Amino acid sequence: KNVKKKKNQESFSFHFVTIFGYPLSIFFIVVNEFCERFSYYGMRAVLVLYFKYFLKWDDDFSTTIYHTFVALCYLTPILGAIIADSWLGKFKTIVYLSIVYAVGQVIMAVSAIHDITDGNKDGTPDNMTLHVALSMVGLLLIALGTGGIKPCVAAFGGDQFNEDQDKQRSTFFSIFYLSINAGSLLSTVITPILRAQKCGIHTQQQCYPLAFGVPAALMVVSLVIFIVGSGMYNKTAPTGNIMVKVFKCISFAIKNRYRNRSSKIPKREHWMDWAEEKYDKLLIAQVKMVLKVLFLYIPLPMFWALFDQQGSRWTLQATTMDGNFGLMVIQPDQMQTVNPILILIMVPVVDFIIYPLISKCKLNFTPLRRMTVGMFLAALAFVAAALVQLQIDASLPDFPSSTEQQAKFINMVDRPIDITAGNYTFQLEAFQVGLYKSDQNHMYPYFKHFPETATWILFSNVFWLQFGDVVAKPEEGANAIRSVSICYRMTIKVGHFLIKNAAGNQCVFSREFGFGSSYTFIIPPTFTLEENCGQHIKEVEDIKANSIHMAWQIPQYFLMTSGEVVFSVTGLEFSYSQAPSNMKAVLQAGWLLTVAVGNIIVLIVAEAATLPDQWAEYILFAALLVLVCIIFAIMAYFYTYIDPAKIEGNFANLEPEDEKKKNLEVAKKDMVENHNEKRRKSSNSSSDEEETSQTNF
């Protein structure tokens, strides 16, 4: 009675706390999902630039590690689903893996702090191995956390509703996925802005710690909010994972078929029928339906191989383009926001305008045909990316990094000359390079005694040394051997340089710079500080200004997003319509697995393909997807749509016959046991008959 009373009280409290007919608990879940998606997509938005500019990895290796991480994020959901359904339950799985997730985000933020290993305070980490190790540990924990909770949160939200709340449950899932897109959109706008800020103890550099720290804080907030609602949740106990049952059924069928491989043994209609000795026919029929859909999944990873390069190759492409949009300058990683913005616009347009128009034209636009069109649109997106890349390559010669404006000053005068740009002063000497700050009358001691071939690079007011530049130009005379190259990277259109000597004489030299341009200014030995000193400075245009605007990426984003809408949304809808009622999770895991395999394909192509030009790699991916698209279209042509509910109903009607067979087997077993008992009775003495009779009774 006490147990029953306790259950009734729990049920009452669960149903009592509602808002507008919805359980209060789902609001904690929705906010939790918003914060978690903000954390994940915010961190991922700046990840490839962190690899390139902080860890100093090249484009190919940055792309490889990026897609390895994404692949792990979509492999771990299978593990999370098994843990939740078989051992811990959804609530505990979400809590424990969210803790792992938050720790990983914090480690990523710490790994981006350059000051922790900058012993000589020159702005460059002295122990890059430590930063790399921390980054990899952080990413591994994030992949385990975000992937592990991915299949649990949405299902846990659905558990909060009663069976008669189908409408509320449907609305919840709409709000749930809206929170995912909202978190993704806001994070991909905000975190690149945070990255562009300046921070640091000894030197001010791009603030990757802040860009990773804010997502880490959001993940902690997400965890706290989820735990606060603990008392309101309907927590179902783990009942066993259906994926485990499916794997066991398939494994037994394969083993049993191998044991009975003799030609004398009659063949069966389907290889899964070899599991009938252990599993009921309904489960076998359900597995057959799942395998039929999973077979269609085989070509799908190629779509994701192209889709997920929005965060890697396309972001790197944007770093070589002009992001000036008039009143604002768009960061390369902010271009990723185009995708979620277009998603929010195109999903209702496609659902309520495009599809109805196609239907009125009496075209049989089946789900598989929609997916084929989506794959083709993704291929077109990469063709558009290749065309943009060709234009970029034409404007960017093979010269030192040209993602920002550059101005190099080569001192041909046999004496020190100070050149001030903004608040910073470069002192050009033969064997000593000094950096002064105008508002602080001192020179940083760690900027002394560098080789005369050293190059100072200023990136958004952050300096570091670059060695190996060829700064001596023989055609300029013997004094070139005393030259030091100064490279100043600017994010402004006009550079004003104050040039002065030890006597205090000075003049101003101004030059307008286009985005991505690079100039070398040679100060000749005959240089004098006069009013129009700029006319004596020799200018060499190393790289022409980049006129390719980031807006040219919008067509490829539009094509890719269009492909995503008709491919991804339709694919999930098709999968659910063709799956048995109790195996939706299996197909969800299979769908996520195609995303992981797609990212692995990118790894293979990025490492194996030795294409010299990036546009050629884009065309390669587009060609591969077109080939896969044709194969998928052929597979779809021969696919026969089924009604899982009808098939399950047919097998449910056959269950009484199966019960009869089982009853006959039990009856046979009882007959054998009774026969053995009679034989024992005849051999026993009369004194034992009574005991035997009682035992039989």
GROMACS .gro file of N, CA, C and O in nm, residues 66-151:
model
  344
   66TYR      N    1   3.976   1.855  -3.776
   66TYR     CA    2   3.839   1.905  -3.762
   66TYR      C    3   3.737   1.795  -3.794
   66TYR      O    4   3.643   1.771  -3.718
   67HIS      N    5   3.756   1.727  -3.906
   67HIS     CA    6   3.659   1.626  -3.946
   67HIS      C    7   3.673   1.498  -3.863
   67HIS      O    8   3.575   1.423  -3.849
   68THR      N    9   3.791   1.472  -3.809
   68THR     CA   10   3.805   1.361  -3.714
   68THR      C   11   3.720   1.386  -3.591
   68THR      O   12   3.649   1.297  -3.541
   69PHE      N   13   3.724   1.509  -3.543
   69PHE     CA   14   3.643   1.547  -3.427
   69PHE      C   15   3.494   1.534  -3.457
   69PHE      O   16   3.418   1.477  -3.377
   70VAL      N   17   3.449   1.586  -3.571
   70VAL     CA   18   3.307   1.578  -3.606
   70VAL      C   19   3.264   1.432  -3.621
   70VAL      O   20   3.154   1.394  -3.579
   71ALA      N   21   3.350   1.349  -3.680
   71ALA     CA   22   3.317   1.207  -3.696
   71ALA      C   23   3.298   1.141  -3.560
   71ALA      O   24   3.203   1.063  -3.540
   72LEU      N   25   3.384   1.172  -3.464
   72LEU     CA   26   3.370   1.116  -3.329
   72LEU      C   27   3.239   1.161  -3.264
   72LEU      O   28   3.174   1.084  -3.193
   73CYS      N   29   3.201   1.286  -3.290
   73CYS     CA   30   3.076   1.339  -3.233
   73CYS      C   31   2.954   1.261  -3.283
   73CYS      O   32   2.851   1.258  -3.215
   74TYR      N   33   2.965   1.199  -3.400
   74TYR     CA   34   2.851   1.126  -3.456
   74TYR      C   35   2.868   0.974  -3.446
   74TYR      O   36   2.779   0.900  -3.487
   75LEU      N   37   2.980   0.930  -3.391
   75LEU     CA   38   2.997   0.787  -3.362
   75LEU      C   39   2.954   0.755  -3.220
   75LEU      O   40   2.899   0.647  -3.193
   76THR      N   41   2.977   0.848  -3.128
   76THR     CA   42   2.947   0.823  -2.987
   76THR      C   43   2.799   0.817  -2.952
   76THR      O   44   2.765   0.766  -2.844
   77PRO      N   45   2.705   0.870  -3.034
   77PRO     CA   46   2.563   0.854  -2.997
   77PRO      C   47   2.519   0.710  -2.979
   77PRO      O   48   2.432   0.681  -2.896
   78ILE      N   49   2.577   0.618  -3.054
   78ILE     CA   50   2.543   0.476  -3.037
   78ILE      C   51   2.578   0.431  -2.896
   78ILE      O   52   2.500   0.363  -2.828
   79LEU      N   53   2.696   0.471  -2.850
   79LEU     CA   54   2.739   0.436  -2.714
   79LEU      C   55   2.646   0.499  -2.611
   79LEU      O   56   2.606   0.434  -2.513
   80GLY      N   57   2.609   0.626  -2.631
   80GLY     CA   58   2.521   0.694  -2.537
   80GLY      C   59   2.384   0.628  -2.528
   80GLY      O   60   2.328   0.614  -2.419
   81ALA      N   61   2.331   0.586  -2.643
   81ALA     CA   62   2.199   0.521  -2.643
   81ALA      C   63   2.203   0.388  -2.569
   81ALA      O   64   2.110   0.354  -2.494
   82ILE      N   65   2.309   0.311  -2.590
   82ILE     CA   66   2.321   0.181  -2.522
   82ILE      C   67   2.334   0.199  -2.372
   82ILE      O   68   2.271   0.128  -2.292
   83ILE      N   69   2.416   0.296  -2.329
   83ILE     CA   70   2.433   0.322  -2.186
   83ILE      C   71   2.301   0.364  -2.122
   83ILE      O   72   2.263   0.318  -2.014
   84ALA      N   73   2.227   0.453  -2.191
   84ALA     CA   74   2.102   0.505  -2.134
   84ALA      C   75   1.995   0.397  -2.124
   84ALA      O   76   1.926   0.386  -2.022
   85ASP      N   77   1.979   0.317  -2.228
   85ASP     CA   78   1.870   0.220  -2.232
   85ASP      C   79   1.903   0.090  -2.159
   85ASP      O   80   1.811   0.016  -2.121
   86SER      N   81   2.030   0.062  -2.140
   86SER     CA   82   2.068  -0.067  -2.082
   86SER      C   83   2.111  -0.058  -1.936
   86SER      O   84   2.094  -0.153  -1.861
   87TRP      N   85   2.168   0.058  -1.894
   87TRP     CA   86   2.225   0.065  -1.760
   87TRP      C   87   2.177   0.185  -1.678
   87TRP      O   88   2.109   0.168  -1.578
   88LEU      N   89   2.213   0.305  -1.720
   88LEU     CA   90   2.194   0.422  -1.634
   88LEU      C   91   2.057   0.487  -1.646
   88LEU      O   92   2.013   0.554  -1.553
   89GLY      N   93   1.993   0.472  -1.758
   89GLY     CA   94   1.872   0.550  -1.783
   89GLY      C   95   1.909   0.684  -1.846
   89GLY      O   96   2.023   0.729  -1.838
   90LYS      N   97   1.810   0.750  -1.907
   90LYS     CA   98   1.839   0.873  -1.982
   90LYS      C   99   1.886   0.986  -1.891
   90LYS      O  100   1.980   1.058  -1.925
   91PHE      N  101   1.822   1.004  -1.776
   91PHE     CA  102   1.856   1.118  -1.690
   91PHE      C  103   2.001   1.112  -1.642
   91PHE      O  104   2.076   1.208  -1.658
   92LYS      N  105   2.040   1.001  -1.585
   92LYS     CA  106   2.177   0.989  -1.534
   92LYS      C  107   2.279   0.995  -1.647
   92LYS      O  108   2.389   1.051  -1.631
   93THR      N  109   2.246   0.937  -1.762
   93THR     CA  110   2.339   0.942  -1.876
   93THR      C  111   2.362   1.086  -1.919
   93THR      O  112   2.476   1.127  -1.945
   94ILE      N  113   2.254   1.165  -1.926
   94ILE     CA  114   2.267   1.306  -1.966
   94ILE      C  115   2.352   1.383  -1.865
   94ILE      O  116   2.440   1.461  -1.901
   95VAL      N  117   2.328   1.360  -1.735
   95VAL     CA  118   2.401   1.433  -1.631
   95VAL      C  119   2.550   1.396  -1.634
   95VAL      O  120   2.637   1.485  -1.638
   96TYR      N  121   2.580   1.267  -1.632
   96TYR     CA  122   2.720   1.224  -1.624
   96TYR      C  123   2.798   1.267  -1.748
   96TYR      O  124   2.911   1.318  -1.738
   97LEU      N  125   2.740   1.248  -1.866
   97LEU     CA  126   2.812   1.284  -1.988
   97LEU      C  127   2.817   1.435  -2.008
   97LEU      O  128   2.910   1.485  -2.073
   98SER      N  129   2.721   1.508  -1.952
   98SER     CA  130   2.728   1.655  -1.958
   98SER      C  131   2.844   1.706  -1.874
   98SER      O  132   2.908   1.807  -1.909
   99ILE      N  133   2.871   1.640  -1.763
   99ILE     CA  134   2.987   1.677  -1.682
   99ILE      C  135   3.116   1.656  -1.761
   99ILE      O  136   3.206   1.742  -1.763
  100VAL      N  137   3.125   1.542  -1.828
  100VAL     CA  138   3.240   1.515  -1.915
  100VAL      C  139   3.251   1.621  -2.024
  100VAL      O  140   3.360   1.672  -2.055
  101TYR      N  141   3.138   1.656  -2.081
  101TYR     CA  142   3.128   1.756  -2.186
  101TYR      C  143   3.181   1.891  -2.137
  101TYR      O  144   3.265   1.957  -2.202
  102ALA      N  145   3.133   1.935  -2.020
  102ALA     CA  146   3.172   2.065  -1.965
  102ALA      C  147   3.322   2.069  -1.933
  102ALA      O  148   3.390   2.169  -1.958
  103VAL      N  149   3.374   1.959  -1.879
  103VAL     CA  150   3.518   1.952  -1.850
  103VAL      C  151   3.599   1.966  -1.979
  103VAL      O  152   3.700   2.036  -1.984
  104GLY      N  153   3.552   1.901  -2.085
  104GLY     CA  154   3.620   1.912  -2.213
  104GLY      C  155   3.621   2.054  -2.266
  104GLY      O  156   3.723   2.101  -2.319
  105GLN      N  157   3.510   2.125  -2.252
  105GLN     CA  158   3.503   2.264  -2.297
  105GLN      C  159   3.598   2.354  -2.217
  105GLN      O  160   3.664   2.442  -2.272
  106VAL      N  161   3.605   2.330  -2.087
  106VAL     CA  162   3.696   2.409  -2.002
  106VAL      C  163   3.841   2.383  -2.042
  106VAL      O  164   3.923   2.476  -2.051
  107ILE      N  165   3.875   2.258  -2.067
  107ILE     CA  166   4.012   2.225  -2.108
  107ILE      C  167   4.045   2.292  -2.241
  107ILE      O  168   4.158   2.341  -2.261
  108MET      N  169   3.949   2.297  -2.334
  108MET     CA  170   3.972   2.365  -2.462
  108MET      C  171   4.002   2.513  -2.440
  108MET      O  172   4.091   2.571  -2.504
  109ALA      N  173   3.927   2.577  -2.349
  109ALA     CA  174   3.949   2.718  -2.321
  109ALA      C  175   4.088   2.741  -2.260
  109ALA      O  176   4.158   2.836  -2.296
  110VAL      N  177   4.129   2.651  -2.171
  110VAL     CA  178   4.261   2.663  -2.109
  110VAL      C  179   4.371   2.642  -2.213
  110VAL      O  180   4.475   2.710  -2.212
  111SER      N  181   4.350   2.550  -2.305
  111SER     CA  182   4.452   2.520  -2.406
  111SER      C  183   4.480   2.639  -2.497
  111SER      O  184   4.587   2.648  -2.559
  112ALA      N  185   4.384   2.732  -2.507
  112ALA     CA  186   4.400   2.847  -2.595
  112ALA      C  187   4.466   2.967  -2.527
  112ALA      O  188   4.483   3.071  -2.590
  113ILE      N  189   4.502   2.955  -2.400
  113ILE     CA  190   4.569   3.064  -2.328
  113ILE      C  191   4.718   3.057  -2.357
  113ILE      O  192   4.790   2.971  -2.305
  114HIS      N  193   4.769   3.146  -2.440
  114HIS     CA  194   4.910   3.139  -2.480
  114HIS      C  195   5.004   3.177  -2.367
  114HIS      O  196   5.121   3.136  -2.365
  115ASP      N  197   4.954   3.254  -2.268
  115ASP     CA  198   5.041   3.301  -2.161
  115ASP      C  199   5.087   3.190  -2.066
  115ASP      O  200   5.187   3.207  -1.996
  116ILE      N  201   5.017   3.077  -2.063
  116ILE     CA  202   5.053   2.973  -1.965
  116ILE      C  203   5.188   2.909  -1.995
  116ILE      O  204   5.251   2.853  -1.906
  117THR      N  205   5.234   2.916  -2.119
  117THR     CA  206   5.367   2.862  -2.153
  117THR      C  207   5.457   2.968  -2.216
  117THR      O  208   5.561   2.934  -2.271
  118ASP      N  209   5.415   3.094  -2.209
  118ASP     CA  210   5.494   3.201  -2.270
  118ASP      C  211   5.593   3.256  -2.168
  118ASP      O  212   5.575   3.365  -2.113
  119GLY      N  213   5.701   3.180  -2.145
  119GLY     CA  214   5.798   3.218  -2.043
  119GLY      C  215   5.874   3.344  -2.076
  119GLY      O  216   5.902   3.426  -1.988
  120ASN      N  217   5.909   3.365  -2.201
  120ASN     CA  218   5.986   3.484  -2.239
  120ASN      C  219   5.897   3.602  -2.278
  120ASN      O  220   5.946   3.704  -2.324
  121LYS      N  221   5.766   3.585  -2.266
  121LYS     CA  222   5.669   3.693  -2.285
  121LYS      C  223   5.678   3.757  -2.424
  121LYS      O  224   5.661   3.877  -2.439
  122ASP      N  225   5.702   3.673  -2.525
  122ASP     CA  226   5.710   3.726  -2.661
  122ASP      C  227   5.581   3.706  -2.741
  122ASP      O  228   5.575   3.736  -2.860
  123GLY      N  229   5.478   3.654  -2.673
  123GLY     CA  230   5.350   3.634  -2.739
  123GLY      C  231   5.334   3.501  -2.807
  123GLY      O  232   5.228   3.469  -2.861
  124THR      N  233   5.439   3.417  -2.808
  124THR     CA  234   5.435   3.285  -2.871
  124THR      C  235   5.454   3.178  -2.765
  124THR      O  236   5.552   3.185  -2.688
  125PRO      N  237   5.365   3.079  -2.754
  125PRO     CA  238   5.382   2.972  -2.654
  125PRO      C  239   5.515   2.901  -2.672
  125PRO      O  240   5.556   2.867  -2.783
  126ASP      N  241   5.586   2.879  -2.561
  126ASP     CA  242   5.715   2.810  -2.566
  126ASP      C  243   5.699   2.659  -2.572
  126ASP      O  244   5.790   2.589  -2.618
  127ASN      N  245   5.586   2.610  -2.524
  127ASN     CA  246   5.562   2.465  -2.523
  127ASN      C  247   5.432   2.437  -2.598
  127ASN      O  248   5.327   2.416  -2.538
  128MET      N  249   5.441   2.437  -2.732
  128MET     CA  250   5.321   2.416  -2.813
  128MET      C  251   5.266   2.274  -2.795
  128MET      O  252   5.146   2.251  -2.811
  129THR      N  253   5.353   2.179  -2.758
  129THR     CA  254   5.308   2.041  -2.737
  129THR      C  255   5.202   2.033  -2.629
  129THR      O  256   5.105   1.958  -2.639
  130LEU      N  257   5.220   2.112  -2.523
  130LEU     CA  258   5.122   2.112  -2.414
  130LEU      C  259   4.986   2.163  -2.463
  130LEU      O  260   4.882   2.107  -2.430
  131HIS      N  261   4.988   2.269  -2.542
  131HIS     CA  262   4.863   2.324  -2.595
  131HIS      C  263   4.793   2.224  -2.687
  131HIS      O  264   4.670   2.209  -2.684
  132VAL      N  265   4.871   2.155  -2.770
  132VAL     CA  266   4.813   2.054  -2.860
  132VAL      C  267   4.753   1.940  -2.779
  132VAL      O  268   4.641   1.893  -2.807
  133ALA      N  269   4.827   1.894  -2.675
  133ALA     CA  270   4.778   1.783  -2.593
  133ALA      C  271   4.648   1.821  -2.521
  133ALA      O  272   4.552   1.743  -2.519
  134LEU      N  273   4.644   1.941  -2.464
  134LEU     CA  274   4.522   1.985  -2.396
  134LEU      C  275   4.406   1.995  -2.495
  134LEU      O  276   4.293   1.956  -2.463
  135SER      N  277   4.434   2.046  -2.615
  135SER     CA  278   4.329   2.058  -2.715
  135SER      C  279   4.271   1.922  -2.752
  135SER      O  280   4.149   1.906  -2.763
  136MET      N  281   4.358   1.824  -2.772
  136MET     CA  282   4.311   1.692  -2.813
  136MET      C  283   4.231   1.624  -2.701
  136MET      O  284   4.129   1.559  -2.727
  137VAL      N  285   4.277   1.640  -2.576
  137VAL     CA  286   4.202   1.584  -2.464
  137VAL      C  287   4.065   1.651  -2.454
  137VAL      O  288   3.962   1.585  -2.435
  138GLY      N  289   4.063   1.783  -2.467
  138GLY     CA  290   3.937   1.856  -2.461
  138GLY      C  291   3.840   1.814  -2.570
  138GLY      O  292   3.722   1.790  -2.544
  139LEU      N  293   3.890   1.801  -2.693
  139LEU     CA  294   3.803   1.762  -2.805
  139LEU      C  295   3.751   1.619  -2.787
  139LEU      O  296   3.636   1.590  -2.823
  140LEU      N  297   3.835   1.531  -2.734
  140LEU     CA  298   3.791   1.393  -2.711
  140LEU      C  299   3.678   1.388  -2.609
  140LEU      O  300   3.577   1.317  -2.629
  141LEU      N  301   3.691   1.464  -2.501
  141LEU     CA  302   3.585   1.467  -2.399
  141LEU      C  303   3.458   1.531  -2.454
  141LEU      O  304   3.347   1.487  -2.424
  142ILE      N  305   3.473   1.636  -2.535
  142ILE     CA  306   3.356   1.701  -2.595
  142ILE      C  307   3.284   1.605  -2.689
  142ILE      O  308   3.160   1.597  -2.689
  143ALA      N  309   3.361   1.532  -2.769
  143ALA     CA  310   3.300   1.436  -2.862
  143ALA      C  311   3.223   1.328  -2.786
  143ALA      O  312   3.112   1.290  -2.825
  144LEU      N  313   3.280   1.281  -2.677
  144LEU     CA  314   3.212   1.180  -2.596
  144LEU      C  315   3.086   1.237  -2.531
  144LEU      O  316   2.981   1.171  -2.529
  145GLY      N  317   3.096   1.361  -2.483
  145GLY     CA  318   2.982   1.422  -2.415
  145GLY      C  319   2.869   1.458  -2.509
  145GLY      O  320   2.754   1.416  -2.489
  146THR      N  321   2.899   1.534  -2.614
  146THR     CA  322   2.793   1.580  -2.704
  146THR      C  323   2.731   1.464  -2.781
  146THR      O  324   2.610   1.461  -2.803
  147GLY      N  325   2.813   1.367  -2.820
  147GLY     CA  326   2.758   1.251  -2.890
  147GLY      C  327   2.679   1.161  -2.798
  147GLY      O  328   2.573   1.109  -2.836
  148GLY      N  329   2.727   1.145  -2.674
  148GLY     CA  330   2.659   1.057  -2.581
  148GLY      C  331   2.521   1.104  -2.541
  148GLY      O  332   2.429   1.024  -2.522
  149ILE      N  333   2.504   1.236  -2.528
  149ILE     CA  334   2.373   1.287  -2.486
  149ILE      C  335   2.281   1.314  -2.605
  149ILE      O  336   2.161   1.336  -2.585
  150LYS      N  337   2.335   1.312  -2.726
  150LYS     CA  338   2.255   1.347  -2.844
  150LYS      C  339   2.129   1.262  -2.859
  150LYS      O  340   2.021   1.316  -2.882
  151PRO      N  341   2.137   1.127  -2.846
  151PRO     CA  342   2.014   1.048  -2.863
  151PRO      C  343   1.925   1.045  -2.740
  151PRO      O  344   1.816   0.991  -2.745
   0.00000   0.00000   0.00000
